[in-house]
CSV table of C-alpha atoms in Angstrom, one decimal:
chain,number,residue,atom,x,y,z
A,1149,MET,CA,0.1,0.0,-0.1
A,1150,ALA,CA,1.4,3.4,-1.0
A,1151,SER,CA,1.6,6.0,1.8
A,1152,VAL,CA,-1.6,8.0,2.1
A,1153,THR,CA,0.4,11.0,2.5
A,1154,ASP,CA,1.7,10.6,-1.1
A,1155,GLY,CA,-1.7,11.7,-2.3
A,1156,ALA,CA,-2.2,14.6,0.4
A,1157,LEU,CA,-3.4,17.8,-1.1
A,1158,ALA,CA,-1.3,20.8,-1.7
A,1159,SER,CA,-1.0,22.8,1.5
A,1160,PRO,CA,-3.1,25.8,0.7
A,1161,VAL,CA,-6.0,23.7,-0.6
A,1162,ARG,CA,-5.7,21.2,2.2
A,1163,ASP,CA,-6.0,24.0,4.8
A,1164,ARG,CA,-9.1,25.4,3.2
A,1165,VAL,CA,-10.6,21.9,2.9
A,1166,ALA,CA,-9.9,21.1,6.4
A,1167,ALA,CA,-11.3,24.5,7.7
A,1168,GLY,CA,-14.5,24.0,5.8
A,1169,THR,CA,-15.1,20.3,6.3
A,1170,PHE,CA,-14.1,19.4,9.9
A,1171,ARG,CA,-15.2,21.7,12.8
A,1172,PRO,CA,-18.1,23.4,10.9
A,1173,VAL,CA,-19.6,20.1,10.0
A,1174,TRP,CA,-19.1,18.8,13.5
A,1175,ILE,CA,-21.0,21.9,14.8
A,1176,VAL,CA,-24.0,21.0,12.5
A,1177,LEU,CA,-24.2,17.4,13.5
A,1178,ALA,CA,-23.7,18.3,17.2
A,1179,ALA,CA,-26.5,21.1,17.0
A,1180,VAL,CA,-29.0,18.6,15.3
A,1181,GLY,CA,-28.2,15.9,17.8
A,1182,SER,CA,-28.5,18.4,20.8
A,1183,VAL,CA,-32.0,19.6,19.6
A,1184,HIS,CA,-33.3,16.0,19.5
A,1185,LEU,CA,-31.8,15.3,23.0
A,1186,LEU,CA,-34.0,18.3,24.2
A,1187,GLY,CA,-37.0,16.4,22.8
A,1188,VAL,CA,-37.7,18.4,19.7
A,1189,ARG,CA,-39.0,16.2,16.8
A,1190,LEU,CA,-39.6,16.9,13.2
A,1191,PRO,CA,-42.7,15.4,11.6
A,1192,THR,CA,-41.8,12.3,9.4
A,1193,THR,CA,-43.1,14.3,6.3
A,1194,ALA,CA,-40.7,17.1,7.2
A,1195,GLN,CA,-37.7,14.6,7.5
A,1196,TYR,CA,-38.5,13.1,4.1
A,1197,GLY,CA,-38.8,16.7,2.8
A,1198,LEU,CA,-35.1,17.3,4.0
A,1199,LEU,CA,-33.9,14.2,2.5
A,1200,LEU,CA,-35.5,15.1,-0.8
A,1201,GLY,CA,-33.9,18.4,-0.6
A,1202,THR,CA,-30.6,16.8,-1.2
A,1203,VAL,CA,-31.7,16.1,-4.8
A,1204,LEU,CA,-30.3,19.6,-5.6
A,1205,LEU,CA,-28.5,20.5,-2.4
A,1206,LEU,CA,-25.1,18.7,-2.6
A,1207,GLY,CA,-26.6,15.2,-2.7
A,1208,LEU,CA,-27.0,14.5,-6.3
A,1209,PRO,CA,-24.6,17.2,-7.5
A,1210,HIS,CA,-21.8,15.4,-5.5
A,1211,GLY,CA,-21.9,12.6,-8.0
A,1212,ALA,CA,-22.6,14.7,-11.0
A,1213,LEU,CA,-19.0,15.4,-11.7
A,1214,ASP,CA,-18.0,11.8,-12.2
A,1215,HIS,CA,-17.5,12.2,-16.0
A,1216,LEU,CA,-14.8,14.8,-15.2
A,1217,THR,CA,-13.2,13.3,-12.1
A,1218,LEU,CA,-10.8,10.8,-13.4
A,1219,PRO,CA,-9.4,12.9,-16.4
A,1220,ARG,CA,-8.7,15.7,-13.8
A,1221,ALA,CA,-7.1,13.4,-11.4
A,1222,ARG,CA,-4.9,12.0,-13.9
A,1223,ASP,CA,-4.3,15.4,-15.3
A,1224,GLU,CA,-5.6,14.4,-18.8
A,1225,PRO,CA,-7.6,16.4,-21.2
A,1226,VAL,CA,-11.4,16.1,-21.0
A,1227,THR,CA,-12.8,15.1,-24.5
A,1228,LEU,CA,-16.3,14.6,-25.9
A,1229,ARG,CA,-15.5,11.1,-27.0
A,1230,GLY,CA,-14.3,10.3,-23.5
A,1231,ILE,CA,-17.3,11.5,-22.0
A,1232,GLY,CA,-19.5,9.7,-24.3
A,1233,ILE,CA,-17.7,6.3,-23.6
A,1234,PHE,CA,-17.9,7.0,-19.9
A,1235,SER,CA,-21.5,7.9,-19.9
A,1236,VAL,CA,-22.6,4.8,-21.9
A,1237,ALA,CA,-20.6,2.6,-19.3
A,1238,TYR,CA,-22.0,4.5,-16.5
A,1239,LEU,CA,-25.6,4.1,-17.6
A,1240,ALA,CA,-25.2,0.4,-18.3
A,1241,VAL,CA,-24.0,-0.2,-14.9
A,1242,ALA,CA,-26.8,1.8,-13.4
A,1243,GLY,CA,-29.3,0.1,-15.7
A,1244,ALA,CA,-28.2,-3.3,-14.7
A,1245,TYR,CA,-28.8,-2.6,-11.0
A,1246,GLY,CA,-32.1,-0.8,-11.9
A,1247,ILE,CA,-33.2,-4.1,-13.5
A,1248,ALA,CA,-32.1,-6.0,-10.4
A,1249,TRP,CA,-34.6,-3.9,-8.2
A,1250,LEU,CA,-37.5,-5.0,-10.5
A,1251,VAL,CA,-36.5,-8.6,-10.3
A,1252,ALA,CA,-35.3,-8.9,-6.6
A,1253,PRO,CA,-36.1,-5.7,-4.7
A,1254,ALA,CA,-35.5,-7.0,-1.2
A,1255,ALA,CA,-32.0,-8.4,-2.2
A,1256,SER,CA,-31.3,-5.1,-4.1
A,1257,PHE,CA,-32.2,-3.1,-0.9
A,1258,ALA,CA,-29.8,-5.2,1.1
A,1259,GLY,CA,-27.2,-4.7,-1.6
A,1260,PHE,CA,-27.8,-1.0,-1.4
A,1261,VAL,CA,-27.1,-0.8,2.3
A,1262,LEU,CA,-23.8,-2.8,1.8
A,1263,LEU,CA,-22.8,-0.7,-1.1
A,1264,THR,CA,-23.5,2.5,0.8
A,1265,TRP,CA,-21.6,1.1,3.8
A,1266,PHE,CA,-18.5,0.6,1.5
A,1267,HIS,CA,-18.8,3.9,-0.3
A,1268,TRP,CA,-19.4,6.2,2.7
A,1269,GLY,CA,-16.5,4.4,4.4
A,1270,GLN,CA,-14.3,4.9,1.5
A,1271,GLY,CA,-15.2,8.5,1.4
A,1272,ASP,CA,-14.4,9.1,5.0
A,1273,ARG,CA,-11.1,7.2,4.8
A,1274,ALA,CA,-10.1,9.3,1.8
A,1275,HIS,CA,-11.0,12.6,3.5
A,1276,LEU,CA,-8.9,11.7,6.5
A,1277,ALA,CA,-6.1,10.6,4.3
A,1278,LEU,CA,-6.1,13.7,2.1
A,1279,ALA,CA,-6.9,16.4,4.6
A,1280,THR,CA,-4.9,15.3,7.6
A,1281,ASP,CA,-1.6,13.5,8.3
A,1282,ALA,CA,-3.6,10.3,8.6
A,1283,ALA,CA,-0.4,8.4,9.7
A,1284,HIS,CA,-2.5,5.5,11.1
A,1285,LEU,CA,-4.1,4.8,7.7
A,1286,GLU,CA,-0.7,3.8,6.3
A,1287,ASP,CA,-1.2,0.4,8.0
A,1288,PRO,CA,-3.2,-1.7,5.5
A,1289,TRP,CA,-5.3,-3.3,8.1
A,1290,VAL,CA,-6.1,-0.2,10.0
A,1291,SER,CA,-7.0,1.4,6.7
A,1292,ARG,CA,-9.5,-1.5,5.8
A,1293,LEU,CA,-11.0,-1.4,9.4
A,1294,THR,CA,-11.4,2.3,9.3
A,1295,LEU,CA,-13.4,1.9,6.1
A,1296,LEU,CA,-15.6,-0.7,7.8
A,1297,VAL,CA,-16.3,1.2,10.9
A,1298,ARG,CA,-16.7,4.7,9.3
A,1299,GLY,CA,-19.0,3.4,6.5
A,1300,GLY,CA,-21.0,1.2,9.0
A,1301,LEU,CA,-21.8,4.1,11.5
A,1302,PRO,CA,-24.6,5.4,9.3
A,1303,MET,CA,-25.9,1.9,8.4
A,1304,VAL,CA,-25.6,-0.1,11.7
A,1305,VAL,CA,-26.2,2.6,14.5
A,1306,PRO,CA,-29.7,3.7,13.2
A,1307,LEU,CA,-30.6,0.0,13.2
A,1308,LEU,CA,-29.6,-0.4,16.8
A,1309,ALA,CA,-31.3,2.9,18.0
A,1310,PHE,CA,-34.3,3.1,15.8
A,1311,PRO,CA,-35.3,-0.3,14.4
A,1312,GLU,CA,-39.0,0.4,13.7
A,1313,GLN,CA,-38.1,3.4,11.6
A,1314,TYR,CA,-35.5,1.6,9.9
A,1315,ARG,CA,-38.0,-1.2,9.2
A,1316,SER,CA,-40.5,1.3,8.0
A,1317,VAL,CA,-38.0,2.7,5.4
A,1318,THR,CA,-37.1,-0.9,4.3
A,1319,THR,CA,-40.8,-1.7,3.9
A,1320,THR,CA,-41.5,1.5,2.0
A,1321,VAL,CA,-38.6,1.1,-0.5
A,1322,VAL,CA,-39.1,-2.5,-1.2
A,1323,GLY,CA,-43.0,-2.0,-1.2
A,1324,LEU,CA,-42.6,0.0,-4.3
A,1325,PHE,CA,-41.8,-3.1,-6.2
A,1326,ASP,CA,-43.2,-6.0,-4.1
A,1327,PRO,CA,-45.4,-5.1,-1.0
A,1328,GLY,CA,-44.4,-7.6,1.7
A,1329,GLY,CA,-41.5,-8.6,-0.3
A,1330,GLY,CA,-39.0,-7.7,2.3
A,1331,HIS,CA,-40.2,-10.4,4.8
A,1332,TRP,CA,-36.9,-12.2,4.7
A,1333,LEU,CA,-35.1,-9.1,5.9
A,1334,ALA,CA,-37.3,-9.4,9.1
A,1335,PRO,CA,-34.6,-11.2,11.2
A,1336,ALA,CA,-32.3,-8.1,10.9
A,1337,PHE,CA,-34.6,-6.3,13.3
A,1338,ASP,CA,-34.9,-9.0,15.9
A,1339,PRO,CA,-33.6,-8.0,19.3
A,1340,SER,CA,-31.1,-10.9,19.5
A,1341,THR,CA,-29.7,-9.9,16.1
A,1342,ARG,CA,-29.5,-6.2,16.9
A,1343,ILE,CA,-27.7,-7.0,20.3
A,1344,ALA,CA,-25.3,-9.2,18.5
A,1345,VAL,CA,-24.6,-6.6,15.8
A,1346,GLY,CA,-24.3,-3.9,18.3
A,1347,VAL,CA,-21.7,-5.7,20.4
A,1348,GLY,CA,-19.8,-6.7,17.3
A,1349,PHE,CA,-19.7,-3.3,15.8
A,1350,GLY,CA,-19.0,-1.6,19.1
A,1351,LEU,CA,-15.9,-4.0,19.5
A,1352,ALA,CA,-14.9,-3.3,16.0
A,1353,THR,CA,-15.1,0.5,16.6
A,1354,VAL,CA,-13.0,0.5,19.8
A,1355,GLY,CA,-10.6,-2.1,18.3
A,1356,THR,CA,-10.0,0.0,15.1
A,1357,LEU,CA,-9.3,3.2,17.1
A,1358,LEU,CA,-7.0,1.4,19.4
A,1359,ALA,CA,-5.0,-0.2,16.6
A,1360,GLY,CA,-4.7,3.1,14.8
A,1361,HIS,CA,-3.4,4.7,18.0
A,1362,TYR,CA,-0.8,1.9,18.4
A,1363,VAL,CA,0.3,2.3,14.8
A,1364,ALA,CA,0.4,6.1,14.7
A,1365,GLY,CA,0.5,7.4,18.3
A,1366,ASP,CA,-1.4,10.5,19.2
A,1367,ARG,CA,-1.1,12.2,15.9
A,1368,ARG,CA,-3.6,14.9,14.6
A,1369,GLY,CA,-5.2,12.6,12.0
A,1370,TRP,CA,-5.9,9.8,14.6
A,1371,ARG,CA,-7.3,12.4,17.0
A,1372,ILE,CA,-9.7,13.6,14.3
A,1373,ASP,CA,-10.7,10.1,13.4
A,1374,ALA,CA,-11.4,9.4,17.0
A,1375,VAL,CA,-13.5,12.6,17.5
A,1376,GLU,CA,-15.5,11.9,14.4
A,1377,THR,CA,-16.1,8.4,15.2
A,1378,GLY,CA,-17.6,9.3,18.7
A,1379,LEU,CA,-19.6,12.1,17.2
A,1380,LEU,CA,-21.2,9.9,14.4
A,1381,TRP,CA,-22.0,7.2,17.1
A,1382,ALA,CA,-23.8,9.9,19.2
A,1383,PHE,CA,-25.5,11.5,16.2
A,1384,PHE,CA,-27.0,8.4,14.6
A,1385,ALA,CA,-28.0,7.0,18.1
A,1386,THR,CA,-29.9,10.2,18.8
A,1387,VAL,CA,-31.3,11.5,15.6
A,1388,PRO,CA,-34.0,9.5,13.6
A,1389,PRO,CA,-32.7,7.7,10.6
A,1390,ILE,CA,-34.4,9.7,7.9
A,1391,LEU,CA,-33.3,12.9,9.1
A,1392,ALA,CA,-29.9,11.8,10.1
A,1393,ILE,CA,-29.2,10.3,6.7
A,1394,GLY,CA,-30.4,13.4,5.0
A,1395,VAL,CA,-28.1,15.6,7.0
A,1396,TYR,CA,-25.1,13.3,6.9
A,1397,PHE,CA,-25.5,12.8,3.2
A,1398,ALA,CA,-25.5,16.4,2.3
A,1399,VAL,CA,-23.4,18.2,5.0
A,1400,TRP,CA,-20.8,15.3,5.7
A,1401,HIS,CA,-20.5,12.8,2.8
A,1402,SER,CA,-21.4,15.1,-0.3
A,1403,LEU,CA,-19.7,18.2,0.9
A,1404,ARG,CA,-16.5,16.4,1.6
A,1405,HIS,CA,-16.4,14.6,-1.8
A,1406,LEU,CA,-17.0,17.8,-3.5
A,1407,ALA,CA,-14.2,19.4,-1.7
A,1408,ARG,CA,-12.0,16.5,-2.9
A,1409,LEU,CA,-13.0,17.2,-6.4
A,1410,VAL,CA,-12.3,21.0,-6.2
A,1411,ALA,CA,-8.9,20.1,-5.0
A,1412,ILE,CA,-8.0,18.2,-8.2
A,1413,ASP,CA,-9.5,20.9,-10.6
A,1414,GLU,CA,-7.0,23.7,-10.9
A,1415,THR,CA,-9.4,26.4,-11.8
A,1416,ALA,CA,-11.7,25.5,-8.8
A,1417,SER,CA,-8.9,25.1,-6.3
A,1418,THR,CA,-7.5,28.4,-7.4
A,1419,ALA,CA,-10.9,30.0,-6.7
A,1420,LEU,CA,-10.9,28.2,-3.4
A,1421,THR,CA,-7.6,29.5,-2.2
A,1422,GLU,CA,-8.5,33.1,-3.3
A,1423,GLY,CA,-11.8,33.0,-1.5
A,1424,ALA,CA,-13.6,33.7,-4.7
A,1425,THR,CA,-16.8,31.8,-3.7
A,1426,GLY,CA,-18.9,32.9,-6.7
A,1427,ARG,CA,-16.3,31.7,-9.3
A,1428,LEU,CA,-15.9,28.4,-7.3
A,1429,LEU,CA,-19.7,27.8,-7.2
A,1430,ALA,CA,-20.0,28.7,-10.9
A,1431,ARG,CA,-17.1,26.1,-11.8
A,1432,VAL,CA,-18.6,23.3,-9.8
A,1433,GLY,CA,-22.3,24.0,-10.9
A,1434,THR,CA,-21.5,24.3,-14.5
A,1435,GLY,CA,-19.6,21.0,-14.5
A,1436,ALA,CA,-22.3,19.2,-12.5
A,1437,LEU,CA,-25.4,20.5,-14.4
A,1438,PRO,CA,-25.6,18.0,-17.3
A,1439,MET,CA,-25.4,15.0,-15.1
A,1440,THR,CA,-27.7,16.5,-12.4
A,1441,VAL,CA,-30.4,17.2,-15.1
A,1442,GLY,CA,-29.8,13.6,-16.4
A,1443,ALA,CA,-30.3,12.0,-12.9
A,1444,LEU,CA,-33.4,14.2,-12.4
A,1445,ALA,CA,-34.8,12.6,-15.6
A,1446,LEU,CA,-33.9,9.2,-14.3
A,1447,PHE,CA,-35.7,10.1,-11.1
A,1448,GLY,CA,-38.9,10.7,-13.1
A,1449,ALA,CA,-38.4,7.5,-15.1
A,1450,ILE,CA,-38.0,5.4,-11.9
A,1451,ALA,CA,-41.1,6.9,-10.5
A,1452,VAL,CA,-43.1,5.9,-13.6
A,1453,VAL,CA,-41.6,2.3,-13.8
A,1454,VAL,CA,-42.0,1.2,-10.2
A,1455,PRO,CA,-44.9,-1.2,-10.1
A,1456,ASN,CA,-46.6,0.5,-7.2
A,1457,GLU,CA,-47.1,4.2,-7.5
A,1458,PRO,CA,-45.6,6.1,-4.7
A,1459,GLY,CA,-48.7,7.7,-3.0
A,1460,SER,CA,-47.0,9.7,-0.3
A,1461,LEU,CA,-43.9,11.9,0.4
A,1462,ALA,CA,-42.5,8.7,2.1
A,1463,GLY,CA,-43.1,6.9,-1.2
A,1464,VAL,CA,-41.4,9.6,-3.2
A,1465,GLY,CA,-38.5,9.4,-0.7
A,1466,GLY,CA,-38.4,5.7,-1.5
A,1467,VAL,CA,-38.1,6.4,-5.1
A,1468,TYR,CA,-35.2,8.8,-4.5
A,1469,LEU,CA,-33.4,6.1,-2.4
A,1470,VAL,CA,-33.7,3.7,-5.5
A,1471,LEU,CA,-32.3,6.4,-7.6
A,1472,LEU,CA,-29.5,6.9,-5.3
A,1473,ALA,CA,-28.9,3.2,-5.3
A,1474,VAL,CA,-28.6,2.7,-9.0
A,1475,LEU,CA,-26.4,5.9,-9.3
A,1476,THR,CA,-24.1,4.8,-6.3
A,1477,LEU,CA,-23.0,1.7,-8.0
A,1478,PRO,CA,-21.2,3.3,-10.9
A,1479,HIS,CA,-20.2,6.3,-8.7
A,1480,ALA,CA,-18.5,4.0,-6.2
A,1481,GLY,CA,-16.5,2.5,-9.0
A,1482,VAL,CA,-15.3,5.9,-10.1
A,1483,VAL,CA,-14.3,6.7,-6.5
A,1484,THR,CA,-12.6,3.5,-6.1
A,1485,VAL,CA,-10.3,4.3,-9.2
A,1486,LEU,CA,-9.9,7.7,-7.9
A,1487,ASP,CA,-8.6,6.4,-4.5
A,1488,ARG,CA,-6.0,4.5,-6.4
A,1489,VAL,CA,-4.9,7.4,-8.6
A,1490,GLN,CA,-4.5,9.6,-5.4
A,1491,ARG,CA,-2.8,6.7,-3.6
A,1492,VAL,CA,-5.3,6.7,-0.9
A,1493,VAL,CA,-5.2,2.9,-0.9
């Protein structure tokens, strides 16, 4: 494994990325969690509304630069031919997963959870590697375990803390294709299963942090990792899953990925270091616009194709989750290659 520091960002960009994606993001999650500890609750419809807001607010756009990502990371020219070939392959992978949802929706939902687990874990690992010293991630096993734990926090902790809401989301999404079809997923919500998963994941969390500390000592990257891991445990154990995922997806995962993409785009990174916010937003927005429009068209197509029409805001939210699923598969493939180009793994 190459040293993660080999792919670290140039110092001025790294400082800007760290300043905008560590403490400010922590404050947002801590504030939302604190409000819920005080007993304030948003109606479920409002929670789904916030989740759907990520269609345009960071969520969908964060993957809408995929067609530009690898050429920029490799310092290669972006060509229409290259974009065309990329788009055909991207849609083929997304389409194959879309067909899988029609054939086996419950298995596809379980696959979506596992895929998101991996992808969000790789995103957090890369952010630590590129925006901090991340000395502990130079150990291959600590690196893999960090991906496992960081990606598992949004997937596992809500199951432990809010099993009925987790089950409701599962039923809603799978029910778009096959009402009652998710019955074989029911054992995941049994108390005995949740206890076993909770103990196992808790031990994995502690063990990973201890191993990272042993490898790297009390370095800044490890300290940030430990703080964020504790914060995410508390956040997902406190905030209902729909709202928690909506906030995390936009403010944590998507924002950090966009910061990573800004860092490999010379025009955008220059605007970032100069504090030219308008120029930066214009650069990112222009690049993301075509694929965002395409994703919105796909959103509408999925809503038409699903056998059972979504009859509520929750149902529309379920369609959106299916859209995210089919787009996450090729998107995660792009990010996996990006990790290798930047020598994160």
